GROMACS .gro file of C-alpha atoms in nm:
model
  443
    1MET     CA    1   0.174   3.282  -2.109
    2ASP     CA    2   0.400   3.134  -1.815
    3LYS     CA    3   0.641   2.867  -1.949
    4PHE     CA    4   0.804   2.607  -1.782
    5ASP     CA    5   1.123   2.346  -1.845
    6VAL     CA    6   0.875   2.043  -1.609
    7ILE     CA    7   0.481   2.117  -1.533
    8ILE     CA    8   0.448   1.738  -1.307
    9ILE     CA    9   0.079   1.682  -1.263
   10GLY     CA   10   0.003   1.536  -0.910
   11SER     CA   11   0.199   1.657  -0.587
   12GLY     CA   12   0.226   1.286  -0.486
   13PRO     CA   13   0.538   1.142  -0.280
   14GLY     CA   14   0.619   1.068  -0.646
   15GLY     CA   15   0.539   1.369  -0.859
   16MET     CA   16   0.696   1.581  -0.493
   17ALA     CA   17   0.975   1.370  -0.557
   18ALA     CA   18   1.097   1.487  -0.931
   19ALA     CA   19   1.006   1.801  -0.823
   20TYR     CA   20   1.246   1.850  -0.532
   21ASP     CA   21   1.463   1.662  -0.738
   22LEU     CA   22   1.429   1.863  -1.118
   23ALA     CA   23   1.449   2.204  -0.895
   24THR     CA   24   1.770   2.136  -0.742
   25GLU     CA   25   1.883   2.011  -1.076
   26GLY     CA   26   1.823   2.421  -1.185
   27LYS     CA   27   1.543   2.358  -1.338
   28LYS     CA   28   1.186   2.599  -1.425
   29ILE     CA   29   0.922   2.343  -1.238
   30ALA     CA   30   0.568   2.386  -1.119
   31VAL     CA   31   0.340   2.107  -0.955
   32VAL     CA   32  -0.120   2.127  -1.053
   33GLU     CA   33  -0.274   1.993  -0.798
   34ALA     CA   34  -0.662   1.914  -0.836
   35ASP     CA   35  -0.715   1.767  -0.439
   36LEU     CA   36  -0.530   1.826  -0.170
   37TRP     CA   37  -0.156   1.891  -0.167
   38GLY     CA   38   0.040   1.588  -0.102
   39GLY     CA   39  -0.176   1.327  -0.268
   40THR     CA   40  -0.323   0.977  -0.128
   41CYS     CA   41  -0.066   0.862   0.079
   42PRO     CA   42  -0.056   1.138   0.409
   43ASN     CA   43  -0.387   1.264   0.358
   44ARG     CA   44  -0.669   1.039   0.303
   45GLY     CA   45  -0.379   0.658   0.286
   46CYS     CA   46  -0.083   0.468   0.446
   47ASP     CA   47  -0.036   0.790   0.681
   48PRO     CA   48  -0.314   0.841   0.858
   49LYS     CA   49  -0.387   0.484   0.831
   50LYS     CA   50  -0.054   0.372   1.023
   51VAL     CA   51  -0.130   0.595   1.337
   52LEU     CA   52  -0.474   0.365   1.315
   53TYR     CA   53  -0.323   0.020   1.283
   54GLY     CA   54  -0.016   0.146   1.589
   55ALA     CA   55  -0.338   0.175   1.805
   56VAL     CA   56  -0.482  -0.148   1.740
   57GLU     CA   57  -0.027  -0.244   1.778
   58ALA     CA   58  -0.030  -0.076   2.065
   59ARG     CA   59  -0.348  -0.273   2.220
   60ASP     CA   60  -0.257  -0.654   2.041
   61ARG     CA   61   0.096  -0.571   2.229
   62LEU     CA   62  -0.084  -0.559   2.603
   63ALA     CA   63  -0.352  -0.835   2.507
   64GLN     CA   64  -0.022  -1.115   2.458
   65LEU     CA   65   0.079  -0.993   2.819
   66LYS     CA   66  -0.245  -1.022   2.987
   67ASN     CA   67  -0.188  -1.180   3.317
   68LYS     CA   68   0.207  -1.134   3.236
   69GLY     CA   69   0.249  -0.830   3.356
   70PHE     CA   70  -0.041  -0.614   3.273
   71ASP     CA   71  -0.410  -0.687   3.446
   72ALA     CA   72  -0.644  -0.594   3.178
   73VAL     CA   73  -0.636  -0.462   2.786
   74PRO     CA   74  -0.793  -0.091   2.747
   75ASN     CA   75  -1.036  -0.066   2.449
   76LEU     CA   76  -0.935   0.146   2.191
   77ASN     CA   77  -1.131   0.513   2.224
   78TRP     CA   78  -1.289   0.545   1.778
   79SER     CA   79  -1.307   0.913   1.851
   80GLU     CA   80  -1.027   0.958   2.082
   81LEU     CA   81  -0.772   0.756   1.836
   82MET     CA   82  -0.943   0.990   1.552
   83ALA     CA   83  -0.864   1.295   1.666
   84PHE     CA   84  -0.493   1.203   1.700
   85LYS     CA   85  -0.545   1.108   1.369
   86GLU     CA   86  -0.595   1.454   1.257
   87THR     CA   87  -0.342   1.573   1.440
   88PHE     CA   88  -0.135   1.419   1.118
   89THR     CA   89  -0.360   1.487   0.831
   90GLN     CA   90  -0.488   1.836   0.874
   91PRO     CA   91  -0.228   2.026   0.812
   92VAL     CA   92  -0.062   1.753   0.542
   93PRO     CA   93  -0.211   1.987   0.247
   94VAL     CA   94  -0.070   2.349   0.374
   95GLU     CA   95   0.322   2.250   0.422
   96GLN     CA   96   0.344   2.002   0.096
   97LYS     CA   97   0.255   2.321  -0.089
   98ALA     CA   98   0.410   2.592   0.083
   99GLY     CA   99   0.718   2.348   0.082
  100LEU     CA  100   0.682   2.336  -0.249
  101THR     CA  101   0.656   2.740  -0.308
  102SER     CA  102   0.973   2.777  -0.037
  103ALA     CA  103   1.234   2.600  -0.312
  104GLY     CA  104   1.090   2.832  -0.610
  105ILE     CA  105   0.855   2.555  -0.764
  106GLN     CA  106   0.582   2.685  -0.907
  107THR     CA  107   0.182   2.513  -0.725
  108ILE     CA  108  -0.102   2.563  -0.959
  109THR     CA  109  -0.489   2.467  -0.781
  110GLY     CA  110  -0.693   2.291  -1.035
  111LYS     CA  111  -0.760   1.961  -1.234
  112ALA     CA  112  -0.490   2.038  -1.567
  113SER     CA  113  -0.645   1.879  -1.939
  114PHE     CA  114  -0.424   1.903  -2.236
  115LYS     CA  115  -0.485   2.159  -2.477
  116ASP     CA  116  -0.143   2.039  -2.714
  117THR     CA  117   0.180   1.818  -2.640
  118HIS     CA  118   0.328   2.143  -2.461
  119THR     CA  119   0.000   2.293  -2.337
  120ILE     CA  120  -0.223   2.244  -2.022
  121ILE     CA  121  -0.494   2.417  -1.940
  122VAL     CA  122  -0.600   2.480  -1.580
  123GLU     CA  123  -0.878   2.738  -1.424
  124ASN     CA  124  -0.908   2.830  -1.821
  125LYS     CA  125  -0.516   2.920  -1.786
  126GLU     CA  126  -0.224   2.840  -2.051
  127TYR     CA  127   0.057   2.672  -1.883
  128GLN     CA  128   0.367   2.594  -2.176
  129SER     CA  129   0.604   2.313  -2.055
  130ASP     CA  130   0.899   2.153  -2.272
  131GLN     CA  131   0.893   1.802  -2.093
  132PHE     CA  132   0.535   1.716  -1.827
  133ILE     CA  133   0.529   1.443  -1.601
  134LEU     CA  134   0.132   1.265  -1.521
  135ALA     CA  135   0.119   1.153  -1.179
  136THR     CA  136  -0.205   1.151  -1.079
  137GLY     CA  137  -0.264   0.880  -0.875
  138GLN     CA  138  -0.589   0.642  -0.850
  139ARG     CA  139  -0.863   0.604  -0.691
  140PRO     CA  140  -1.189   0.343  -0.468
  141ALA     CA  141  -1.350   0.153  -0.801
  142ILE     CA  142  -1.701   0.069  -0.709
  143LEU     CA  143  -1.834  -0.242  -0.738
  144ASP     CA  144  -2.082  -0.151  -1.060
  145ILE     CA  145  -2.441  -0.339  -0.822
  146PRO     CA  146  -2.791  -0.198  -0.776
  147GLY     CA  147  -2.743   0.048  -0.515
  148LYS     CA  148  -2.385   0.111  -0.534
  149GLU     CA  149  -2.390   0.426  -0.414
  150ASN     CA  150  -2.413   0.300  -0.045
  151PHE     CA  151  -2.079   0.265  -0.109
  152ALA     CA  152  -1.844   0.347   0.094
  153THR     CA  153  -1.478   0.366   0.040
  154SER     CA  154  -1.146   0.366   0.212
  155THR     CA  155  -1.179   0.718   0.198
  156ASP     CA  156  -1.508   0.693   0.399
  157PHE     CA  157  -1.319   0.470   0.632
  158LEU     CA  158  -1.009   0.687   0.749
  159SER     CA  159  -1.248   0.932   0.794
  160MET     CA  160  -1.515   0.798   1.006
  161LYS     CA  161  -1.584   1.034   1.359
  162GLU     CA  162  -1.815   0.753   1.437
  163LEU     CA  163  -1.721   0.393   1.466
  164PRO     CA  164  -2.053   0.156   1.304
  165GLU     CA  165  -2.196  -0.118   1.467
  166LYS     CA  166  -2.156  -0.345   1.178
  167ILE     CA  167  -1.941  -0.377   0.929
  168VAL     CA  168  -1.946  -0.526   0.620
  169PHE     CA  169  -1.623  -0.456   0.341
  170VAL     CA  170  -1.602  -0.605  -0.001
  171GLY     CA  171  -1.309  -0.704  -0.126
  172GLY     CA  172  -0.999  -1.007  -0.027
  173GLY     CA  173  -0.715  -0.728  -0.126
  174TYR     CA  174  -0.518  -0.589   0.178
  175ILE     CA  175  -0.693  -0.258   0.207
  176SER     CA  176  -0.977  -0.465   0.248
  177LEU     CA  177  -0.761  -0.689   0.584
  178GLU     CA  178  -0.675  -0.405   0.645
  179LEU     CA  179  -0.914  -0.194   0.781
  180ALA     CA  180  -1.189  -0.494   0.864
  181ASN     CA  181  -0.862  -0.584   1.155
  182ILE     CA  182  -0.892  -0.196   1.246
  183ALA     CA  183  -1.276  -0.202   1.303
  184ASN     CA  184  -1.266  -0.495   1.449
  185SER     CA  185  -0.988  -0.410   1.658
  186CYS     CA  186  -1.185  -0.114   1.787
  187GLY     CA  187  -1.467  -0.293   1.901
  188SER     CA  188  -1.735  -0.331   1.527
  189GLU     CA  189  -1.806  -0.641   1.428
  190VAL     CA  190  -1.704  -0.655   1.086
  191HIS     CA  191  -1.802  -0.910   0.776
  192LEU     CA  192  -1.584  -0.940   0.456
  193LEU     CA  193  -1.707  -1.032   0.120
  194HIS     CA  194  -1.439  -1.196  -0.102
  195HIS     CA  195  -1.553  -1.412  -0.473
  196ASN     CA  196  -1.320  -1.658  -0.398
  197GLU     CA  197  -1.112  -1.880  -0.129
  198ARG     CA  198  -0.790  -1.685  -0.252
  199PRO     CA  199  -0.726  -1.381  -0.074
  200LEU     CA  200  -0.457  -1.143  -0.019
  201LYS     CA  201  -0.324  -1.292  -0.390
  202GLY     CA  202  -0.014  -1.166  -0.422
  203PHE     CA  203   0.124  -1.304  -0.090
  204ASP     CA  204   0.224  -1.682   0.006
  205GLU     CA  205  -0.062  -1.901   0.024
  206ASP     CA  206   0.009  -2.109   0.299
  207MET     CA  207   0.089  -1.761   0.532
  208THR     CA  208  -0.214  -1.609   0.432
  209ARG     CA  209  -0.416  -1.903   0.558
  210TYR     CA  210  -0.256  -1.831   0.893
  211LEU     CA  211  -0.319  -1.522   0.886
  212ILE     CA  212  -0.653  -1.543   0.806
  213GLU     CA  213  -0.789  -1.794   1.044
  214ASN     CA  214  -0.595  -1.595   1.284
  215LEU     CA  215  -0.816  -1.274   1.201
  216GLN     CA  216  -1.179  -1.535   1.212
  217ASN     CA  217  -1.068  -1.653   1.628
  218ARG     CA  218  -1.018  -1.190   1.672
  219GLY     CA  219  -1.388  -1.235   1.562
  220ILE     CA  220  -1.353  -1.085   1.215
  221HIS     CA  221  -1.589  -1.332   0.940
  222PHE     CA  222  -1.482  -1.437   0.633
  223HIS     CA  223  -1.749  -1.509   0.378
  224PHE     CA  224  -1.554  -1.666   0.064
  225ASN     CA  225  -1.707  -1.771  -0.274
  226GLU     CA  226  -1.933  -1.525  -0.199
  227SER     CA  227  -1.971  -1.174  -0.336
  228ALA     CA  228  -2.251  -0.880  -0.350
  229THR     CA  229  -2.505  -0.804  -0.596
  230ALA     CA  230  -2.716  -0.569  -0.469
  231ILE     CA  231  -2.686  -0.285  -0.191
  232THR     CA  232  -3.051  -0.113  -0.006
  233LYS     CA  233  -3.071   0.147   0.229
  234LYS     CA  234  -3.348   0.063   0.477
  235GLU     CA  235  -3.415   0.403   0.728
  236GLU     CA  236  -3.048   0.399   0.920
  237LYS     CA  237  -2.930   0.056   0.761
  238PHE     CA  238  -2.843  -0.135   0.411
  239GLU     CA  239  -2.869  -0.517   0.345
  240ILE     CA  240  -2.661  -0.635   0.142
  241THR     CA  241  -2.746  -0.951  -0.064
  242LEU     CA  242  -2.521  -1.204  -0.143
  243ILE     CA  243  -2.488  -1.471  -0.406
  244SER     CA  244  -2.555  -1.680  -0.204
  245GLN     CA  245  -2.969  -1.508  -0.195
  246GLU     CA  246  -2.869  -1.427   0.183
  247THR     CA  247  -2.941  -1.065   0.340
  248LEU     CA  248  -2.630  -0.878   0.571
  249LEU     CA  249  -2.780  -0.537   0.761
  250VAL     CA  250  -2.515  -0.334   0.833
  251ASP     CA  251  -2.429  -0.018   0.994
  252GLN     CA  252  -2.232   0.050   0.692
  253VAL     CA  253  -2.087  -0.117   0.359
  254PHE     CA  254  -1.711  -0.101   0.215
  255CYS     CA  255  -1.590  -0.146  -0.153
  256ALA     CA  256  -1.171  -0.270  -0.146
  257THR     CA  257  -1.193  -0.440  -0.459
  258GLY     CA  258  -0.974  -0.264  -0.579
  259ARG     CA  259  -0.820   0.117  -0.740
  260ILE     CA  260  -0.787   0.205  -1.097
  261PRO     CA  261  -0.600   0.536  -1.211
  262ASN     CA  262  -0.627   0.926  -1.223
  263VAL     CA  263  -0.659   0.934  -1.636
  264GLU     CA  264  -1.002   1.128  -1.719
  265GLY     CA  265  -1.029   1.487  -1.790
  266LEU     CA  266  -0.686   1.506  -1.888
  267ASN     CA  267  -0.744   1.467  -2.287
  268LEU     CA  268  -0.476   1.214  -2.329
  269GLU     CA  269  -0.675   1.011  -2.603
  270LYS     CA  270  -0.604   1.397  -2.799
  271ILE     CA  271  -0.257   1.392  -2.755
  272GLY     CA  272  -0.225   1.045  -2.815
  273VAL     CA  273  -0.107   0.915  -2.431
  274ASP     CA  274  -0.191   0.478  -2.445
  275TYR     CA  275  -0.338   0.403  -2.165
  276THR     CA  276  -0.580   0.126  -2.020
  277HIS     CA  277  -0.827   0.065  -1.792
  278LYS     CA  278  -0.515  -0.018  -1.582
  279GLY     CA  279  -0.354   0.281  -1.593
  280ILE     CA  280  -0.101   0.476  -1.798
  281LYS     CA  281   0.184   0.249  -2.062
  282VAL     CA  282   0.509   0.349  -2.030
  283ASN     CA  283   0.831   0.244  -2.186
  284ASP     CA  284   1.131   0.123  -1.974
  285TYR     CA  285   1.209   0.528  -1.938
  286LEU     CA  286   0.892   0.577  -1.717
  287GLN     CA  287   0.829   0.706  -2.116
  288THR     CA  288   0.458   0.722  -2.212
  289SER     CA  289   0.353   0.694  -2.629
  290VAL     CA  290   0.425   1.045  -2.660
  291GLU     CA  291   0.801   1.198  -2.694
  292ASN     CA  292   0.836   1.488  -2.448
  293ILE     CA  293   0.579   1.290  -2.173
  294TYR     CA  294   0.691   1.095  -1.840
  295ALA     CA  295   0.455   0.940  -1.659
  296LEU     CA  296   0.527   0.761  -1.305
  297GLY     CA  297   0.360   0.627  -0.994
  298ASP     CA  298  -0.032   0.503  -0.965
  299CYS     CA  299  -0.188   0.593  -1.259
  300LEU     CA  300   0.106   0.353  -1.450
  301GLN     CA  301   0.011   0.100  -1.557
  302LYS     CA  302   0.258  -0.156  -1.498
  303ASN     CA  303   0.367  -0.520  -1.231
  304ASN     CA  304   0.595  -0.399  -0.968
  305PRO     CA  305   0.357  -0.292  -0.616
  306LYS     CA  306   0.214   0.045  -0.645
  307LEU     CA  307   0.341   0.183  -0.315
  308THR     CA  308   0.499   0.508  -0.191
  309PRO     CA  309   0.865   0.385  -0.186
  310VAL     CA  310   0.779   0.292  -0.544
  311ALA     CA  311   0.663   0.612  -0.675
  312SER     CA  312   0.894   0.840  -0.496
  313PHE     CA  313   1.178   0.617  -0.626
  314GLU     CA  314   1.016   0.668  -0.980
  315GLY     CA  315   1.041   0.971  -0.888
  316SER     CA  316   1.425   1.080  -0.824
  317TYR     CA  317   1.527   0.867  -1.161
  318LEU     CA  318   1.276   1.095  -1.409
  319ALA     CA  319   1.412   1.377  -1.195
  320LYS     CA  320   1.778   1.257  -1.355
  321ILE     CA  321   1.602   1.148  -1.722
  322LEU     CA  322   1.471   1.461  -1.793
  323SER     CA  323   1.752   1.602  -1.603
  324GLY     CA  324   2.007   1.470  -1.812
  325THR     CA  325   2.237   1.407  -1.560
  326LEU     CA  326   2.112   0.940  -1.636
  327ASP     CA  327   2.017   0.792  -1.930
  328GLU     CA  328   1.973   0.409  -1.864
  329SER     CA  329   1.591   0.253  -1.813
  330ILE     CA  330   1.545   0.235  -1.466
  331ASP     CA  331   1.624  -0.066  -1.317
  332TYR     CA  332   1.414  -0.146  -1.041
  333PRO     CA  333   1.513  -0.365  -0.709
  334THR     CA  334   1.402  -0.635  -0.488
  335LEU     CA  335   1.084  -0.499  -0.359
  336PRO     CA  336   0.879  -0.569   0.027
  337THR     CA  337   0.523  -0.512   0.058
  338ILE     CA  338   0.315  -0.556   0.357
  339ILE     CA  339  -0.072  -0.557   0.528
  340PHE     CA  340  -0.010  -0.431   0.804
  341SER     CA  341  -0.338  -0.677   1.021
  342SER     CA  342  -0.279  -0.918   1.383
  343PRO     CA  343  -0.015  -1.009   1.302
  344LYS     CA  344   0.139  -0.874   0.945
  345LEU     CA  345   0.222  -1.050   0.690
  346ALA     CA  346   0.545  -0.896   0.524
  347GLN     CA  347   0.756  -1.034   0.124
  348VAL     CA  348   1.034  -1.011  -0.030
  349GLY     CA  349   1.173  -1.171  -0.362
  350LEU     CA  350   0.957  -1.528  -0.434
  351THR     CA  351   0.756  -1.741  -0.261
  352ASP     CA  352   0.702  -2.018  -0.211
  353LYS     CA  353   0.509  -2.085  -0.541
  354ALA     CA  354   0.908  -2.023  -0.709
  355THR     CA  355   0.963  -2.353  -0.574
  356GLN     CA  356   0.719  -2.530  -0.677
  357GLU     CA  357   0.772  -2.374  -1.051
  358HIS     CA  358   1.215  -2.489  -1.039
  359GLU     CA  359   1.386  -2.681  -0.863
  360ASN     CA  360   1.650  -2.500  -0.852
  361TYR     CA  361   1.544  -2.279  -0.468
  362GLU     CA  362   1.395  -2.432  -0.187
  363SER     CA  363   1.190  -2.372   0.074
  364GLU     CA  364   1.226  -2.350   0.468
  365ASP     CA  365   0.954  -2.352   0.711
  366LEU     CA  366   0.989  -2.214   1.024
  367ASP     CA  367   0.788  -2.180   1.379
  368LEU     CA  368   0.978  -1.888   1.564
  369SER     CA  369   0.673  -1.819   1.861
  370LYS     CA  370   0.953  -1.985   2.113
  371TRP     CA  371   1.240  -1.797   1.984
  372PHE     CA  372   1.339  -1.574   2.233
  373THR     CA  373   1.271  -1.270   2.044
  374TYR     CA  374   0.882  -1.316   2.028
  375LYS     CA  375   0.855  -1.520   2.353
  376HIS     CA  376   0.938  -1.285   2.594
  377LEU     CA  377   0.684  -1.058   2.443
  378ASN     CA  378   0.403  -1.366   2.543
  379GLU     CA  379   0.339  -1.389   2.043
  380PRO     CA  380   0.183  -1.697   1.992
  381LEU     CA  381   0.147  -1.611   1.645
  382VAL     CA  382   0.518  -1.620   1.453
  383LYS     CA  383   0.605  -1.740   1.149
  384ALA     CA  384   0.870  -1.771   0.813
  385LYS     CA  385   0.990  -1.904   0.453
  386ILE     CA  386   1.284  -1.826   0.347
  387ILE     CA  387   1.371  -1.919   0.012
  388ARG     CA  388   1.728  -2.016  -0.141
  389ASP     CA  389   1.899  -2.090  -0.525
  390LYS     CA  390   2.001  -2.371  -0.447
  391THR     CA  391   2.327  -2.314  -0.669
  392THR     CA  392   2.454  -1.974  -0.535
  393ASP     CA  393   2.257  -2.074  -0.169
  394LEU     CA  394   2.195  -1.697  -0.211
  395LEU     CA  395   1.854  -1.569  -0.061
  396VAL     CA  396   1.566  -1.518  -0.346
  397GLY     CA  397   1.267  -1.450  -0.146
  398ALA     CA  398   1.093  -1.439   0.228
  399THR     CA  399   0.809  -1.434   0.348
  400ILE     CA  400   0.736  -1.347   0.698
  401LEU     CA  401   0.425  -1.368   0.972
  402GLY     CA  402   0.366  -1.152   1.271
  403ASN     CA  403   0.452  -0.872   1.535
  404GLU     CA  404   0.842  -0.756   1.377
  405ALA     CA  405   0.764  -0.859   0.991
  406ASP     CA  406   0.813  -0.525   0.843
  407GLN     CA  407   1.189  -0.520   1.070
  408LEU     CA  408   1.262  -0.810   0.923
  409ILE     CA  409   1.207  -0.778   0.519
  410ASN     CA  410   1.316  -0.517   0.547
  411MET     CA  411   1.679  -0.679   0.637
  412PHE     CA  412   1.560  -0.958   0.444
  413THR     CA  413   1.481  -0.622   0.111
  414LEU     CA  414   1.874  -0.588   0.190
  415ILE     CA  415   2.016  -0.890   0.209
  416ILE     CA  416   1.915  -0.952  -0.173
  417ASN     CA  417   1.903  -0.742  -0.274
  418GLN     CA  418   2.325  -0.642  -0.213
  419LYS     CA  419   2.337  -0.999  -0.277
  420LEU     CA  420   2.483  -1.087   0.135
  421SER     CA  421   2.587  -1.413   0.152
  422SER     CA  422   2.471  -1.624   0.430
  423GLU     CA  423   2.865  -1.596   0.604
  424LYS     CA  424   2.901  -1.214   0.560
  425VAL     CA  425   2.555  -1.162   0.746
  426ASN     CA  426   2.673  -1.461   1.051
  427GLU     CA  427   2.994  -1.187   1.013
  428MET     CA  428   2.816  -0.886   1.117
  429ILE     CA  429   2.775  -0.860   1.522
  430MET     CA  430   2.365  -0.710   1.599
  431LEU     CA  431   2.292  -0.590   1.919
  432TYR     CA  432   2.146  -0.921   2.117
  433PRO     CA  433   1.829  -0.937   2.166
  434THR     CA  434   1.668  -0.814   1.847
  435VAL     CA  435   1.539  -0.956   1.528
  436SER     CA  436   1.894  -0.865   1.390
  437SER     CA  437   2.035  -1.078   1.572
  438ASP     CA  438   1.834  -1.351   1.467
  439LEU     CA  439   1.907  -1.340   1.097
  440SER     CA  440   2.205  -1.577   1.109
  441TYR     CA  441   1.965  -1.861   1.268
  442LEU     CA  442   1.709  -1.769   0.995
  443TYR     CA  443   1.928  -1.725   0.689
   0.00000   0.00000   0.00000
């Protein structure tokens, strides 16, 4: 029977980070993967989505400059765009697996199930390990309604060879909005259903409202306080029955109502690993209820955003814990998050809600559309919300809506985590004119 120091179940970015770091420390490591090597992000998640969004972003820039240097805005060719996307995703599983092998890490293909706390079974073969890391990720949840078998998911969207003429997205989270924006920009008639009036509930409410209004102006049909109650196949189309008793007849319907952890089939109940429908429970050391079994990434029950860099951070942390180079609990920095929409909506730290609940915080709303950085590209919608601690005058939160939101939020993330005062920021000389050169005016 093969024996290892650590077996990692799941080859996504978090599992990979732990595997490579542990191997560098001289540990004997194996990684088990039941699906595509590399996990969701590079195969059917953030990376392919960003390829599609990149084309949308380029077209948006041209649209802003129509009659200001450009005569026309080109249409997006879905089949060409998807073929370009495949050049990124197709090599991933082979390359990811080969990378592990070249680092001396054993790869095991198949679905793992625990026999006991030190033994797993994969494809009828047993493997033993001193310690385990569960990095199994999550998958799209499917709304339990009549006709739910007709739902497609984000995975299906990112592999479509042809773009449907009319699409419904069910859900008001970031995945739904990102994919709806891509489909709309590529020429589909897009409808989005959300069960209340507050999509993107984790984001600043004012900025979310500005974004939704802009997406509505681009042609996306939002149906708030509305839900799908049934889906009926009508020849080549789908009829969606709504809670209002109205119907929508569309070519495709996507469910984006959240994601659920991949814990089934691992036999966690038998060995005593505690979990809920939200994920695996861990302590401040990412240790499960079983002493030698740890977990990371999207399969966790946690409050922090389930994002790729967070999983990688957790993987590197666990490598230090299991190799004995660190014995402290995990300490997350302030984490940024983003919606890749038109325009982007990015956020870090506290939102305006904090200023309503605590008098020591103050917020400032800024319209940046007249600033040269954005005006020279004729960008019509650029807003910022800056939140300071009045007692220290330090930045504690920021939300940006605009084409350069990702770049600005990365800067603000650095400022918050390093606790840089506005004086320190003003002492920095940045290239001008750039987004970074505006920092001294924003904070």
